[in-house]
Amino acid sequence: MGQKRLKRFWARARLLLACGGVGGAILIGVLGMLAASEWILLAAMVLTAALLTGMIVVSLRFLRCTTCGKTIAVGWWNPGQRFYCSCCGKPFLFDDDPPDETETTTKEEP
């Protein structure tokens, strides 16, 4: 029986939310230097806070270690690189990763 796998969709969503949050922070800095309207600056702050909060929620809800649940998975956009939980040592497996060596069982012939 294989280990439960994380969905790559959530790793990509977290990455996009993080990029949006950083972009929003840059936008706040630019708007602050340009002395833009207070309402535009406030809207940019709220949007940035919402994006970063969404990133945290996605990380805590959908990207926890499937074995121990103590750490958050490092997920990249594309499959191929494997990371391991710092608490239990198990690999973070995503739904589009190749099978783990321990998952594949072959029947040995006598």
Short mmCIF file of C-alpha atoms in Angstrom, two decimals:
data_model
loop_
_atom_site.label_atom_id
_atom_site.label_comp_id
_atom_site.label_asym_id
_atom_site.label_seq_id
_atom_site.Cartn_x
_atom_site.Cartn_y
_atom_site.Cartn_z
CA MET A 1 0.00 0.00 0.00
CA GLY A 2 1.41 3.36 -1.04
CA GLN A 3 1.90 6.45 1.02
CA LYS A 4 -0.70 9.19 0.74
CA ARG A 5 0.43 11.83 -1.75
CA LEU A 6 0.15 15.59 -1.71
CA LYS A 7 -1.41 17.42 -4.65
CA ARG A 8 0.97 19.42 -6.82
CA PHE A 9 -1.92 21.84 -7.46
CA TRP A 10 -1.64 23.16 -3.89
CA ALA A 11 2.14 23.55 -4.11
CA ARG A 12 1.68 25.61 -7.28
CA ALA A 13 -1.14 27.61 -5.71
CA ARG A 14 1.09 28.42 -2.72
CA LEU A 15 3.88 29.54 -5.05
CA LEU A 16 1.53 31.83 -6.99
CA LEU A 17 0.09 33.29 -3.78
CA ALA A 18 3.61 33.97 -2.48
CA CYS A 19 4.61 35.67 -5.73
CA GLY A 20 1.43 37.77 -5.61
CA GLY A 21 2.15 38.75 -2.02
CA VAL A 22 5.70 39.83 -2.86
CA GLY A 23 4.40 41.73 -5.89
CA GLY A 24 1.84 43.41 -3.66
CA ALA A 25 4.54 44.42 -1.19
CA ILE A 26 6.53 45.97 -4.03
CA LEU A 27 3.38 47.73 -5.23
CA ILE A 28 2.83 49.17 -1.75
CA GLY A 29 6.38 50.52 -1.74
CA VAL A 30 5.98 52.09 -5.16
CA LEU A 31 2.59 53.60 -4.32
CA GLY A 32 3.98 54.91 -1.06
CA MET A 33 6.83 56.67 -2.85
CA LEU A 34 4.48 58.12 -5.44
CA ALA A 35 2.21 59.50 -2.70
CA ALA A 36 -0.79 57.84 -4.31
CA SER A 37 -4.26 58.09 -2.91
CA GLU A 38 -4.69 56.64 0.57
CA TRP A 39 -7.51 54.40 -0.69
CA ILE A 40 -5.34 52.84 -3.39
CA LEU A 41 -2.56 52.26 -0.89
CA LEU A 42 -5.02 50.71 1.57
CA ALA A 43 -6.46 48.46 -1.16
CA ALA A 44 -2.95 47.30 -2.08
CA MET A 45 -2.21 46.53 1.58
CA VAL A 46 -5.42 44.55 2.00
CA LEU A 47 -4.77 42.59 -1.21
CA THR A 48 -1.21 41.80 -0.15
CA ALA A 49 -2.35 40.68 3.30
CA ALA A 50 -5.06 38.48 1.73
CA LEU A 51 -2.58 36.84 -0.65
CA LEU A 52 -0.04 36.13 2.07
CA THR A 53 -2.74 34.84 4.42
CA GLY A 54 -3.98 32.57 1.64
CA MET A 55 -0.46 31.24 1.19
CA ILE A 56 -0.22 30.41 4.89
CA VAL A 57 -3.64 28.74 4.92
CA VAL A 58 -2.82 26.61 1.87
CA SER A 59 0.50 25.59 3.42
CA LEU A 60 -1.00 24.61 6.77
CA ARG A 61 -4.11 22.92 5.36
CA PHE A 62 -2.94 21.08 2.25
CA LEU A 63 0.86 20.75 2.35
CA ARG A 64 1.62 19.13 5.70
CA CYS A 65 3.68 15.95 5.97
CA THR A 66 1.34 13.03 5.31
CA THR A 67 3.11 10.85 7.87
CA CYS A 68 3.64 13.00 10.97
CA GLY A 69 1.83 16.26 10.08
CA LYS A 70 4.44 18.38 11.84
CA THR A 71 6.25 20.02 8.94
CA ILE A 72 5.17 21.72 5.74
CA ALA A 73 6.20 20.25 2.41
CA VAL A 74 8.56 22.06 0.12
CA GLY A 75 6.87 21.84 -3.24
CA TRP A 76 8.23 23.11 -6.49
CA TRP A 77 6.34 23.80 -9.70
CA ASN A 78 7.65 20.72 -11.51
CA PRO A 79 8.24 17.20 -10.25
CA GLY A 80 11.67 15.68 -10.04
CA GLN A 81 13.37 16.97 -6.92
CA ARG A 82 12.60 15.14 -3.70
CA PHE A 83 12.55 16.71 -0.22
CA TYR A 84 12.23 14.96 3.12
CA CYS A 85 10.40 15.76 6.35
CA SER A 86 12.74 17.12 9.00
CA CYS A 87 10.82 15.35 11.79
CA CYS A 88 10.10 11.84 10.50
CA GLY A 89 12.47 11.62 7.54
CA LYS A 90 9.82 10.45 5.05
CA PRO A 91 9.81 11.95 1.56
CA PHE A 92 7.18 14.47 0.52
CA LEU A 93 5.49 12.67 -2.36
CA PHE A 94 3.27 14.55 -4.77
CA ASP A 95 0.64 13.06 -7.04
CA ASP A 96 2.76 13.53 -10.18
CA ASP A 97 6.06 12.22 -8.75
CA PRO A 98 7.40 8.86 -9.87
CA PRO A 99 6.75 5.99 -7.46
CA ASP A 100 8.88 5.79 -4.35
CA GLU A 101 11.39 2.95 -4.11
CA THR A 102 9.60 1.57 -1.05
CA GLU A 103 6.20 1.69 -2.80
CA THR A 104 7.17 -0.62 -5.62
CA THR A 105 7.21 -4.20 -4.49
CA THR A 106 8.34 -6.90 -6.82
CA LYS A 107 7.66 -10.54 -6.27
CA GLU A 108 10.92 -12.43 -6.03
CA GLU A 109 11.11 -15.78 -7.71
CA PRO A 110 12.58 -18.67 -5.70
#
